[in-house]
XYZ file of C-alpha atoms in Angstrom:
607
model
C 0.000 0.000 0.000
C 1.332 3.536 -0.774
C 2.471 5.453 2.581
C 4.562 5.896 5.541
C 6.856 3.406 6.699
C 9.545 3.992 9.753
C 11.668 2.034 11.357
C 13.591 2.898 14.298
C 16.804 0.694 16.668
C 19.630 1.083 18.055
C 21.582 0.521 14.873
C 19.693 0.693 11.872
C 21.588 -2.110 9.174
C 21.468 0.915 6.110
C 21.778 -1.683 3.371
C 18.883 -3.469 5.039
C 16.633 -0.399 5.231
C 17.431 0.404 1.223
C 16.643 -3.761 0.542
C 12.846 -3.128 2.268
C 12.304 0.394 0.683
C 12.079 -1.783 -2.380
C 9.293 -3.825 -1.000
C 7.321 -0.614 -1.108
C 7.027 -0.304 -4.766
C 4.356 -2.725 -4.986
C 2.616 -0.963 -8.342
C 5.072 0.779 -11.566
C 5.148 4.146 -10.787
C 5.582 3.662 -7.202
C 8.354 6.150 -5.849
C 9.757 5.702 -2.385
C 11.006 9.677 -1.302
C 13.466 8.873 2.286
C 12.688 11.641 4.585
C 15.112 11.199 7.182
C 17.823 8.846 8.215
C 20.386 8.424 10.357
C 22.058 5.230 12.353
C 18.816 5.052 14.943
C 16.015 6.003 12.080
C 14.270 6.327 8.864
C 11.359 7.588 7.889
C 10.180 7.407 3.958
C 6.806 7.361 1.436
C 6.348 5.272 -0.956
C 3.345 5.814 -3.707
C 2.130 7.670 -7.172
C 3.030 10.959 -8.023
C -0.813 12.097 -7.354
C -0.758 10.459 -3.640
C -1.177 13.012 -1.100
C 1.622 13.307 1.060
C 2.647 17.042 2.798
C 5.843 17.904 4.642
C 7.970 20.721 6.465
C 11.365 19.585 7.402
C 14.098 22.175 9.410
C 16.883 21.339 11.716
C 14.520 20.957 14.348
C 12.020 18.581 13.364
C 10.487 16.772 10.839
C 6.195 16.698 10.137
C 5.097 14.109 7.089
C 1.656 13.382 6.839
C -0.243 11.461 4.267
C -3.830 11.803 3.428
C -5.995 14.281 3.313
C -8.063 16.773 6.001
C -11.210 17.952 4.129
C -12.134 20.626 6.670
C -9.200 22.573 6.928
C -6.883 24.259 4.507
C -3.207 22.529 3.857
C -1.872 26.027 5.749
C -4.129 25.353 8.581
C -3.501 21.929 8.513
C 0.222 22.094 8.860
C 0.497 24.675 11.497
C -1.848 22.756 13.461
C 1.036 19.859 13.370
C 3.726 22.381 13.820
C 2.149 23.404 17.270
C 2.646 19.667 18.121
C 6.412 19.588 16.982
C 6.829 22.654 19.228
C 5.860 21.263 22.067
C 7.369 17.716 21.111
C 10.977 19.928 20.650
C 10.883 21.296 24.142
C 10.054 18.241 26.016
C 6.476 18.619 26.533
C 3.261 16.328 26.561
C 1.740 16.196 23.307
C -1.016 14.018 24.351
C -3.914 17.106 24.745
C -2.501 18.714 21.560
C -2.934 15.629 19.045
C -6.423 14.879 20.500
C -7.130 18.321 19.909
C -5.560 17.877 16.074
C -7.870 14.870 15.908
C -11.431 16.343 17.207
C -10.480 19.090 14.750
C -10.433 17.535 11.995
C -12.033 15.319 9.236
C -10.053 13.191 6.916
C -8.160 10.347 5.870
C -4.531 10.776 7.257
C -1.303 9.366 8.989
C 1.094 11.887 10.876
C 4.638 11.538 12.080
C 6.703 14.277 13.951
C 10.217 13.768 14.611
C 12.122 15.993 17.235
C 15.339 15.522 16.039
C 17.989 16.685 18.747
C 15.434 15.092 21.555
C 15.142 11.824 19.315
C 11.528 11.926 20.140
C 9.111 10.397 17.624
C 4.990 10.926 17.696
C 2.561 8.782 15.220
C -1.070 9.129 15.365
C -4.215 8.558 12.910
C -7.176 10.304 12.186
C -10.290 9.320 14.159
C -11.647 6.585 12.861
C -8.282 5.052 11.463
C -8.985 4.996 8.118
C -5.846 3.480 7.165
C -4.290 0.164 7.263
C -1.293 0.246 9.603
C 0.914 -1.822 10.478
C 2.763 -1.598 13.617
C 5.772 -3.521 15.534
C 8.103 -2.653 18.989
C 10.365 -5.885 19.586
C 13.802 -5.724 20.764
C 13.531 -1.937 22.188
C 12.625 -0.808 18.084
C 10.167 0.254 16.468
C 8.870 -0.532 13.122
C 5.797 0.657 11.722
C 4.469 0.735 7.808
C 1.624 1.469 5.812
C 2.891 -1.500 3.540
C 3.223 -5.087 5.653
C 5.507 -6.432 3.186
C 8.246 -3.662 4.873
C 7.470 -5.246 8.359
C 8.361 -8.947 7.062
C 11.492 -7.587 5.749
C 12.865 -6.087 8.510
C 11.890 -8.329 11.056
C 14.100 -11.005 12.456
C 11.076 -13.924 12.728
C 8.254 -14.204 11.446
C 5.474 -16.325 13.312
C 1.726 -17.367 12.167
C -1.239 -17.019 14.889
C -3.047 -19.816 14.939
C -5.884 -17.822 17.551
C -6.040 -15.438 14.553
C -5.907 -17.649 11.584
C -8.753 -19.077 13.446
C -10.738 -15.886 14.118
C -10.325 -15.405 10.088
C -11.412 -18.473 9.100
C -14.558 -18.197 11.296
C -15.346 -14.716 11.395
C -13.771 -13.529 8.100
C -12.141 -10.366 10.353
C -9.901 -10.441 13.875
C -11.026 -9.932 17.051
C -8.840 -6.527 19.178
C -6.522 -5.422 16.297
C -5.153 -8.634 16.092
C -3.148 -9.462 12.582
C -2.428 -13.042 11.241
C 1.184 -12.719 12.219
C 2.566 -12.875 16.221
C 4.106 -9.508 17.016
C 2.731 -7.601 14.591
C -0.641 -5.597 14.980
C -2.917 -3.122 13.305
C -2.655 0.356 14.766
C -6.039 1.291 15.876
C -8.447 4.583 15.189
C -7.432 8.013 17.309
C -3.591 6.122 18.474
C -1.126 7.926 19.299
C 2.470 6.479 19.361
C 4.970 8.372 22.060
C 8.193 6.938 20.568
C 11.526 8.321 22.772
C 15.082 6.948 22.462
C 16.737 6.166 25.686
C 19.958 4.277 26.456
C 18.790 0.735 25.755
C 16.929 1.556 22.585
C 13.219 3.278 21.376
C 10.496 3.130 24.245
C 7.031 3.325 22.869
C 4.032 4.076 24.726
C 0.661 3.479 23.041
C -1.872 6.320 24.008
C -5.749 5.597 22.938
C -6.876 9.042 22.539
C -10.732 7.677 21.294
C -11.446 3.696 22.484
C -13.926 2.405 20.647
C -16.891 2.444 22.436
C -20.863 2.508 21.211
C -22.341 2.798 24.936
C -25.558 5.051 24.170
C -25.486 8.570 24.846
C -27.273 10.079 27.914
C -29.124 12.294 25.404
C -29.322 10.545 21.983
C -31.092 11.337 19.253
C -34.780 10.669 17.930
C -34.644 8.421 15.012
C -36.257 11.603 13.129
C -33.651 13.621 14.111
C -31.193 11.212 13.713
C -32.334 10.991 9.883
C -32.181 14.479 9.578
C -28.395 15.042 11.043
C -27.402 12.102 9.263
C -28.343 13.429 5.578
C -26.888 17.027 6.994
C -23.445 15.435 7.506
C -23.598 13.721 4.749
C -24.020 16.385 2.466
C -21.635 18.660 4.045
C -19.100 15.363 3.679
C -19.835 15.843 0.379
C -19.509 19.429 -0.056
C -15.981 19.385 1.811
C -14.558 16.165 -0.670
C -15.593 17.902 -3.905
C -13.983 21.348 -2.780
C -10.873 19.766 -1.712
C -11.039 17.850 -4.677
C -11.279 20.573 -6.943
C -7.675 22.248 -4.921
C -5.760 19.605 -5.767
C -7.272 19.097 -9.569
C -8.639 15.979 -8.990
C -11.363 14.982 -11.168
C -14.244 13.038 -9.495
C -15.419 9.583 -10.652
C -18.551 7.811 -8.657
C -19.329 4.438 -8.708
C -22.796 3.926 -9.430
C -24.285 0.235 -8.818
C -27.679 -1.163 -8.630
C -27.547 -0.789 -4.667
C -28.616 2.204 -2.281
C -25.416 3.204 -0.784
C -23.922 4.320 -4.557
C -27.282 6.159 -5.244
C -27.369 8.005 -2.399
C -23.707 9.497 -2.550
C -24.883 10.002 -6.254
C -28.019 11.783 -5.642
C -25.955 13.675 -2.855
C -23.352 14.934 -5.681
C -25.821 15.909 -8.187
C -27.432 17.845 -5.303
C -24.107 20.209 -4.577
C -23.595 19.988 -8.574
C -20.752 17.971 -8.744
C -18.642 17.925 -11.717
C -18.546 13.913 -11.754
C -17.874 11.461 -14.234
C -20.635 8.260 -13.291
C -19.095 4.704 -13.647
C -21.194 1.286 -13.677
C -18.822 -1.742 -13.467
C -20.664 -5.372 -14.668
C -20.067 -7.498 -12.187
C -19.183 -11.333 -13.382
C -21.671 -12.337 -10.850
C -24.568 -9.431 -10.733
C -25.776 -7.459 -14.031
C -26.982 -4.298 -12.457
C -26.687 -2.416 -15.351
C -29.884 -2.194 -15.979
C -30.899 -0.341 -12.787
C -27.763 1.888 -12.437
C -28.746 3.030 -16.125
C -32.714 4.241 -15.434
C -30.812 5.999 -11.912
C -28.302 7.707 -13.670
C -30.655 8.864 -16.478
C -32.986 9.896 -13.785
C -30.714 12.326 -13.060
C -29.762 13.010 -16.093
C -26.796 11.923 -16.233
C -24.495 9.859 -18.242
C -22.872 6.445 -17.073
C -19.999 4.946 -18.564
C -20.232 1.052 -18.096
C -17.375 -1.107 -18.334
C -16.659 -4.879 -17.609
C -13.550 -6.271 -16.021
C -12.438 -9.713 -16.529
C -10.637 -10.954 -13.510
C -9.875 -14.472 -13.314
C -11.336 -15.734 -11.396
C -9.533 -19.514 -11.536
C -6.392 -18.395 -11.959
C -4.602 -19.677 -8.271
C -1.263 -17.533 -9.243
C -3.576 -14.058 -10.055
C -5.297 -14.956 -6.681
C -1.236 -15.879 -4.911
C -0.449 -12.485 -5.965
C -2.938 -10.367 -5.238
C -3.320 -11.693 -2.029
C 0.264 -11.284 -1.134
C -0.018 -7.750 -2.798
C -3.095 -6.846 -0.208
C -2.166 -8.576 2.535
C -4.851 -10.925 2.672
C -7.273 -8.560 4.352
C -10.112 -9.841 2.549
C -10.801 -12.937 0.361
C -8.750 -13.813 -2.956
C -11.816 -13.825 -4.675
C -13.194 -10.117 -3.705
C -9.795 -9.122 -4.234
C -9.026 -10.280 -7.439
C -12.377 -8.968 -8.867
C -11.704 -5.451 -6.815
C -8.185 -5.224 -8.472
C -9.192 -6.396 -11.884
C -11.959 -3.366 -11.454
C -9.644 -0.848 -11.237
C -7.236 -1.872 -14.207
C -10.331 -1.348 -15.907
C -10.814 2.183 -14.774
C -7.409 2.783 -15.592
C -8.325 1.863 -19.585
C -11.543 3.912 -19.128
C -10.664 7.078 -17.643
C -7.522 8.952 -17.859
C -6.005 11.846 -15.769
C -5.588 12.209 -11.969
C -8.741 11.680 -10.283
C -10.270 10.728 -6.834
C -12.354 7.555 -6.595
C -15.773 8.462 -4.371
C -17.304 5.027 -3.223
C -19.974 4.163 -1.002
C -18.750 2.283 1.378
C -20.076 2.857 5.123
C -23.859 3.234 4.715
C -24.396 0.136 6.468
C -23.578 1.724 9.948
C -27.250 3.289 9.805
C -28.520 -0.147 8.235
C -28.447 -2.936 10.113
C -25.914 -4.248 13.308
C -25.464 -7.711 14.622
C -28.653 -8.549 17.055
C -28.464 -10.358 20.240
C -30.237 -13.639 19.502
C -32.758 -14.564 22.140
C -32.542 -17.225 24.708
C -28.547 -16.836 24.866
C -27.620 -15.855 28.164
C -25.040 -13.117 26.949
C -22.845 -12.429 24.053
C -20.191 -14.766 24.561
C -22.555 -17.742 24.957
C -23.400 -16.591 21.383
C -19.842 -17.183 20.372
C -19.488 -20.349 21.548
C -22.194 -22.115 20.050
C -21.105 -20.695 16.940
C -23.919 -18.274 16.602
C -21.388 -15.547 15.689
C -19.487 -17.677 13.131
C -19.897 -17.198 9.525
C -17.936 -19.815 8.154
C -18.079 -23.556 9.760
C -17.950 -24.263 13.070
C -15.334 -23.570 16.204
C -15.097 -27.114 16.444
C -14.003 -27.832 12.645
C -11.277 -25.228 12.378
C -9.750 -26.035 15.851
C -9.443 -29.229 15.030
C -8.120 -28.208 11.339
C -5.615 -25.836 13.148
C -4.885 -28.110 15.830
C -6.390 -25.751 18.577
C -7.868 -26.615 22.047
C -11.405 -25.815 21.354
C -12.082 -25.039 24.709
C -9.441 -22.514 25.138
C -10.443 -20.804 22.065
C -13.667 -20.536 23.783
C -12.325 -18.935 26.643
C -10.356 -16.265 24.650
C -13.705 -15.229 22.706
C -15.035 -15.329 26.498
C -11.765 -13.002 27.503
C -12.689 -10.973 24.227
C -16.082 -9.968 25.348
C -14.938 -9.225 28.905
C -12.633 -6.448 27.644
C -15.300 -5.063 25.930
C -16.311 -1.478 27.431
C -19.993 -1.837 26.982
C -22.151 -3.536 29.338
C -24.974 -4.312 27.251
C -25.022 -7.270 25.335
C -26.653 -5.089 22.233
C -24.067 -2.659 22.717
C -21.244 -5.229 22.839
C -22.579 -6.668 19.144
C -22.833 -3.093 17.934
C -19.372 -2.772 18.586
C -18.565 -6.278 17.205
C -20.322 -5.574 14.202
C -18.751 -1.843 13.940
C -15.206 -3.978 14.205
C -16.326 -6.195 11.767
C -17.411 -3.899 8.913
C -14.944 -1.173 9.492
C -11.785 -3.986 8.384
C -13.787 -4.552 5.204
C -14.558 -1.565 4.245
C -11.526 0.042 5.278
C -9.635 -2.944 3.126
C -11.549 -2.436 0.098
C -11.348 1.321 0.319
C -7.051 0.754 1.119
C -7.303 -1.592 -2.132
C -8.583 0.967 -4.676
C -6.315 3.322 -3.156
C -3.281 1.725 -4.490
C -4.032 2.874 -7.773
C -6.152 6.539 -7.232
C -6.949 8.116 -4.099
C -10.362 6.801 -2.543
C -12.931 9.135 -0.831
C -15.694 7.398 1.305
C -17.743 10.078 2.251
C -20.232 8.016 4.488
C -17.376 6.946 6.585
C -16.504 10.998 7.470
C -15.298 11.983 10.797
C -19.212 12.677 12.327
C -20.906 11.058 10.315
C -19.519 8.003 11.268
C -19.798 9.007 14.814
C -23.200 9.140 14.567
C -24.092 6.252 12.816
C -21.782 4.476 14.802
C -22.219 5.464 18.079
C -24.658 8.112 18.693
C -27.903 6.913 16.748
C -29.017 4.202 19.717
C -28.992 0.158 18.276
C -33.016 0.039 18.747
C -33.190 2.467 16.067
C -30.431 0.804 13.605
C -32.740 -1.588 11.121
C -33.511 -1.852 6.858
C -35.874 0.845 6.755
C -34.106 3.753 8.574
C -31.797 3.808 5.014
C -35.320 4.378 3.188
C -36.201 6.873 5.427
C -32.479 8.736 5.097
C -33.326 7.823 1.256
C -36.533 10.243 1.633
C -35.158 12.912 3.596
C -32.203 13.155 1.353
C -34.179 13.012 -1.923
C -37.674 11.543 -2.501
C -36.280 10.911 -6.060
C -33.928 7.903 -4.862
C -36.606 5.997 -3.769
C -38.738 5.902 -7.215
C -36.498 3.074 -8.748
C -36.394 -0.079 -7.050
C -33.546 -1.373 -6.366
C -31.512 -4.343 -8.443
C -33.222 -7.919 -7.027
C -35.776 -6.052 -5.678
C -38.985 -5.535 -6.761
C -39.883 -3.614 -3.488
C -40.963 0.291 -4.381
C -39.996 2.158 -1.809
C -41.871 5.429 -2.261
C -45.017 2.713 -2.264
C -46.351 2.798 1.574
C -47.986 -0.575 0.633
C -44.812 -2.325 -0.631
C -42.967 -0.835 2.018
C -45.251 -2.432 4.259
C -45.339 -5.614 2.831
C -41.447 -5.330 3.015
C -41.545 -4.647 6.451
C -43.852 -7.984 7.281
C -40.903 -10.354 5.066
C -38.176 -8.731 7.027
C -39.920 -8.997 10.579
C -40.476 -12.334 9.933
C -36.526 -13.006 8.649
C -35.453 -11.051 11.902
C -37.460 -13.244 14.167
C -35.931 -16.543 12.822
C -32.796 -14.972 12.163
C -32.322 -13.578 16.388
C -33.910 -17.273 18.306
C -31.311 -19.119 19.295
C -33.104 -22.662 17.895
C -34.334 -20.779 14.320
C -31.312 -19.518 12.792
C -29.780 -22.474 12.138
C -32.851 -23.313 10.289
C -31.942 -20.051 7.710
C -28.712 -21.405 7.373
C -29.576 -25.032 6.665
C -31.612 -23.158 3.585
C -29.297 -21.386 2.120
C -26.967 -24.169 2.469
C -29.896 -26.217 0.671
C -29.912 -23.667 -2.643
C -26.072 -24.317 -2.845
C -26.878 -27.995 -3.355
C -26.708 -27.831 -7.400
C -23.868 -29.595 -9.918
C -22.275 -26.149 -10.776
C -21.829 -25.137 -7.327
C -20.631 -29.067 -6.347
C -18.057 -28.702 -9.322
C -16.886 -25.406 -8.417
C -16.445 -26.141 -4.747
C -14.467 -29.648 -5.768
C -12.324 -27.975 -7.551
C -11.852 -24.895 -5.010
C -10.671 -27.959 -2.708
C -8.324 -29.246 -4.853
C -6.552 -25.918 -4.646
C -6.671 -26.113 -1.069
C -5.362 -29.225 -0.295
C -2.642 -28.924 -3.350
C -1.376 -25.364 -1.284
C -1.165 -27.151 2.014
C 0.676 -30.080 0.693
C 3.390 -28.155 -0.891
C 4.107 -26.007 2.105
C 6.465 -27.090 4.905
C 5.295 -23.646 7.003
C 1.039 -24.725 6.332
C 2.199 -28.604 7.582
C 3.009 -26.953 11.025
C 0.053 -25.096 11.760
C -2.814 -27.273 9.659
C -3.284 -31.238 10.174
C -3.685 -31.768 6.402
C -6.395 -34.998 6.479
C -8.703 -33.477 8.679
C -8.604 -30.396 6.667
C -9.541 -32.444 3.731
C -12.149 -34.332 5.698
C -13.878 -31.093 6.860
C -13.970 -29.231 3.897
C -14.822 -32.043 1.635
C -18.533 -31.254 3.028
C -18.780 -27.857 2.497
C -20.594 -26.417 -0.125
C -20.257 -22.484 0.830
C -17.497 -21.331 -1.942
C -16.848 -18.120 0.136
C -16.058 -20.364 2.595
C -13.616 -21.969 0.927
C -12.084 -18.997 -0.947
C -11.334 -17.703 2.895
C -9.340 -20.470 3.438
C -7.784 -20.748 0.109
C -6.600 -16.880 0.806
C -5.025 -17.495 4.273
C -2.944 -21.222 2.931
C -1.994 -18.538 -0.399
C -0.810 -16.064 1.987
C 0.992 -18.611 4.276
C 2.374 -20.360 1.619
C 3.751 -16.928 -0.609
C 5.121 -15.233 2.604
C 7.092 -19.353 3.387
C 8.588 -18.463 -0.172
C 9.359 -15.185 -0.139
C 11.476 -15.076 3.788
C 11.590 -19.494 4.571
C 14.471 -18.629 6.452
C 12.856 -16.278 9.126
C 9.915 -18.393 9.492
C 9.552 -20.134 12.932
């Protein structure tokens, strides 16, 4: 991924640092631009010529920060981070200062300040930490990097963890900022990293300026004022990425798809006038054409559609990209995202931004406590949480104590800070979706910068924390839909034949979806739902293409020395032999890819 990457020890090997800068350049065009070094630090960028990074470098101290901050000018926005330096130079807490830099403002950024003379180092990301980062302190250094491929480099081991290999598998995201590898995490949102050189190395504190926590307000909102601050951030989101857009001569191009989230950010655009160009991409497995085309002429508007061709069976496209993305989400959504954008690239030409709209499921729909579980971690252990297989099946696959797995997804909901069971599952959920989105949004960004303006600073405050969890179902999107522009509710749309400006068929909706909820929150019904869709999967195609899915599996394991120690090969065979849910197969065709690639790439530091 294009960004920052810094490493800091008590002897930095130079020809070592130079070997991993190369590791950044992960696209052509890629340009790594070293900062600072010395013997005890370096601090570089690596991306396109177009990616946003802003310095100010004197004998002092050194400010980088990548991104963007869509509320304030660049002036305002740098001596904002100078004031930090200042007080960083002359010894001072710099704690109040970045929290106030992060209240302050709304955007998509990572920020280092180096006091040079004091050998003090501060990190921190914006407040929702909108970026990927990766982050390591072994061995009194400190290594951190946009791009994980610069961690594996420079670190002396490199270990698997099999408690998060088994989170993936089951829950398709990790559990507390947890990363695949031992030793290595993901830096989470509002973080602040103290880093100070002493005489036995770099000390790092970790400060959480912002936990994550979805407790309800004292005073929250009604859900009709909720709606109506909702569409007003959104709109101002809006107004602040096309401006800022517009400084740095970006042109905008929207994805528009058969779904609500794209239509809304559309209709939101064509309501502040934005000069857009409106992009439909046929999906290999979903033509929404056909409803993205009567939205966009709707509004008027023309839509230029384009189909990718990503292959799809291809195991050494899916081994790369993988590798190249860091197997944050499955080979198979990753290939097709990727493939997606080397089609834009054909399409459209010029420097633009990418608007996408990702997010709007905060205000949608959160995981439910399902009835007649005595709390939330009861719901984990009887796999009521797990979305592909069962705790039982990939323990045994990974050669895990089942019932100590148990007891860390027990230890997991203890930390917690909400009490409330539906508060605990918002925040579960919030987890959940945030690492997809934010690795789909991190993906597109390696070839144009990505703006997501439903996942801005308050909005995503407020659909994350502030709206309270009774008021989070389906229909409070329609409603936004309505309040936003009566217009986007005309069409219905793509699978649906639902009208939502109809109070009849909205009704009717409501009944179907009541109904779906019930089954879908009882403890002894939602099996049931699963057992059904596991039922439609039941045809030859699917049968052929999940045989042949396994045959990739088993043929990845085999051939690695590194998967042999962590997977017990014949009962992964055994297991997986009767599943007929591809995605679930693709997730653990992704994880033995990434194993395997990252065995042939550094064998020798593997333990």
């Amino acid at each position: 991924m294009p960004g920052l990457s810094i490493s800091c020890a008590n002897e930095l090997n130079r020809a070592e640092i130079t070997a991993a800068y190369k590791t950044l350049s992960v696209m052509p065009g890629y340009v790594v631009r070293e900062f600072f070094a010395d013997r005890k630090a370096a601090i570089a960028v690596s991306g396109y010529d177009a990616y946003p990074v802003d310095h100010l470098d004197d004998h002092n101290a050194l400010i980088v920060i990548e991104g963007v901050i869509y509320n304030k000018s660049a002036k305002q926005v740098m001596a904002d981070l100078q004031n930090i330096a200042n007080r960083l130079i002359s010894g001072l807490d710099v704690q109040k200062a970045v929290a106030d830099f992060i209240d302050s403002s709304d955007g998509d950024y990572l920020a280092v300040i180096l006091a040079k003379k004091r050998q003090r180092l501060c990190v921190f990301n914006d407040r929702w930490g909108k970026f990927p980062v990766f982050v390591s302190s072994r061995n009194r250094g400190f290594v951190l990097s946009r791009e994980l491929k610069y961690l594996l480099h420079t670190a002396e081991t490199i270990r698997f963890n099999p408690i998060a290999m088994a989170e993936y598998l089951l829950f398709e995201w990790n559990l507390s900022g947890k990363y695949l590898l031992l030793d290595i995490n993901r830096m989470p949102p509002a973080t602040l990293y103290a880093v100070d050189r002493q005489e036995d190395g770099w000390h790092c504190q970790t400060i959480t300026i912002h936990p994550i926590d979805v407790s309800p307000l004292d005073t929250s909102p009604e859900r009709s004022q909720a709606i109506r601050r909702y569409t007003e951030l959104l709109v101002a989101s809006i107004k602040n990425r096309v401006e800022k857009s517009r400084e740095r001569n970006w042109g905008l191009v929207v994805d528009l798809s058969g779904g609500l989230d794209s239509r809304a950010l559309f209709a939101a655009l064509c309501r502040v006038n934005a000069d857009m160009t409106v992009v439909h991409d046929c999906l290999p497995d979903a033509d929404e054409k056909a409803t993205a085309t009567q939205v966009a002429e709707q509004y008027a508007r023309s839509l230029i559609c384009f189909s990718a061709s990503p292959p799809l069976e291809n195991l050494d496209e899916f081994r790369r990209i993988t590798y190249a993305t860091d197997a944050m989400v499955n080979c198979y959504t990753a290939t097709a995202g990727w493939y997606e954008e080397l089609e834009h690239n054909k399409v459209i030409h010029g420097t633009y931004a990418h608007i996408m709209g990702l997010g709007g499921e905060f205000i949608r729909q959160v995981f439910q406590p399902k009835r007649f579980y005595s709390d939330v971690a009861a719901m984990f252990a009887d796999d009521a949480m797990s979305r592909y297989g069962t705790i039982d099946e990939v323990c045994a696959i990974l050669r895990i104590n089942p019932g100590e797995f148990r007891k860390h997804l027990v230890d997991t909901v203890a930390a917690l800070p909400e009490a409330n069971p539906r508060d605990q599952l918002r925040h579960l959920y919030f987890d959940n979706y945030r690492a997809i989105d934010l690795a789909g949004e991190d993906r597109h960004r390696m070839f144009h910068w990505t703006i997501t303006p439903f996942l801005a600073k308050d909005l995503l405050t407020l659909a994350a924390r502030d709206i309270p969890a009774r008021e989070i179902d389906y229909f409070i999107f329609f409603e936004f839909l309505n309040e936003l522009d009566p217009g986007t509710l005309i069409i219905p749309r793509h699978g649906s034949a639902v009208r939502m400006n109809s109070a009849f068929d909205v009704a009717k909706c409501k009944l179907k979806r009541r109904l779906y909820e019930f089954l879908r929150d009882n403890r002894f019904t939602f099996r049931l739902l699963s057992d059904l869709r596991s039922k439609n999967r039941h045809t030859a195609q699917n049968r052929r293409e999940c045989a042949a899915l396994l045959e990739h599996i088993v043929q990845t394991a085999m051939g690695s020395e590194l998967i042999g120690t962590y997977v017990h090969i014949p009962a992964l065979r055994l297991i997986l032999a009767r599943s007929q849910d591809k995605m679930r197969l693709y997730q653990w065709l992704t994880l033995l890819l990434f194993m395997d690639e990252t065995e042939k790439r550094h064998g020798g530091k593997m333990k």
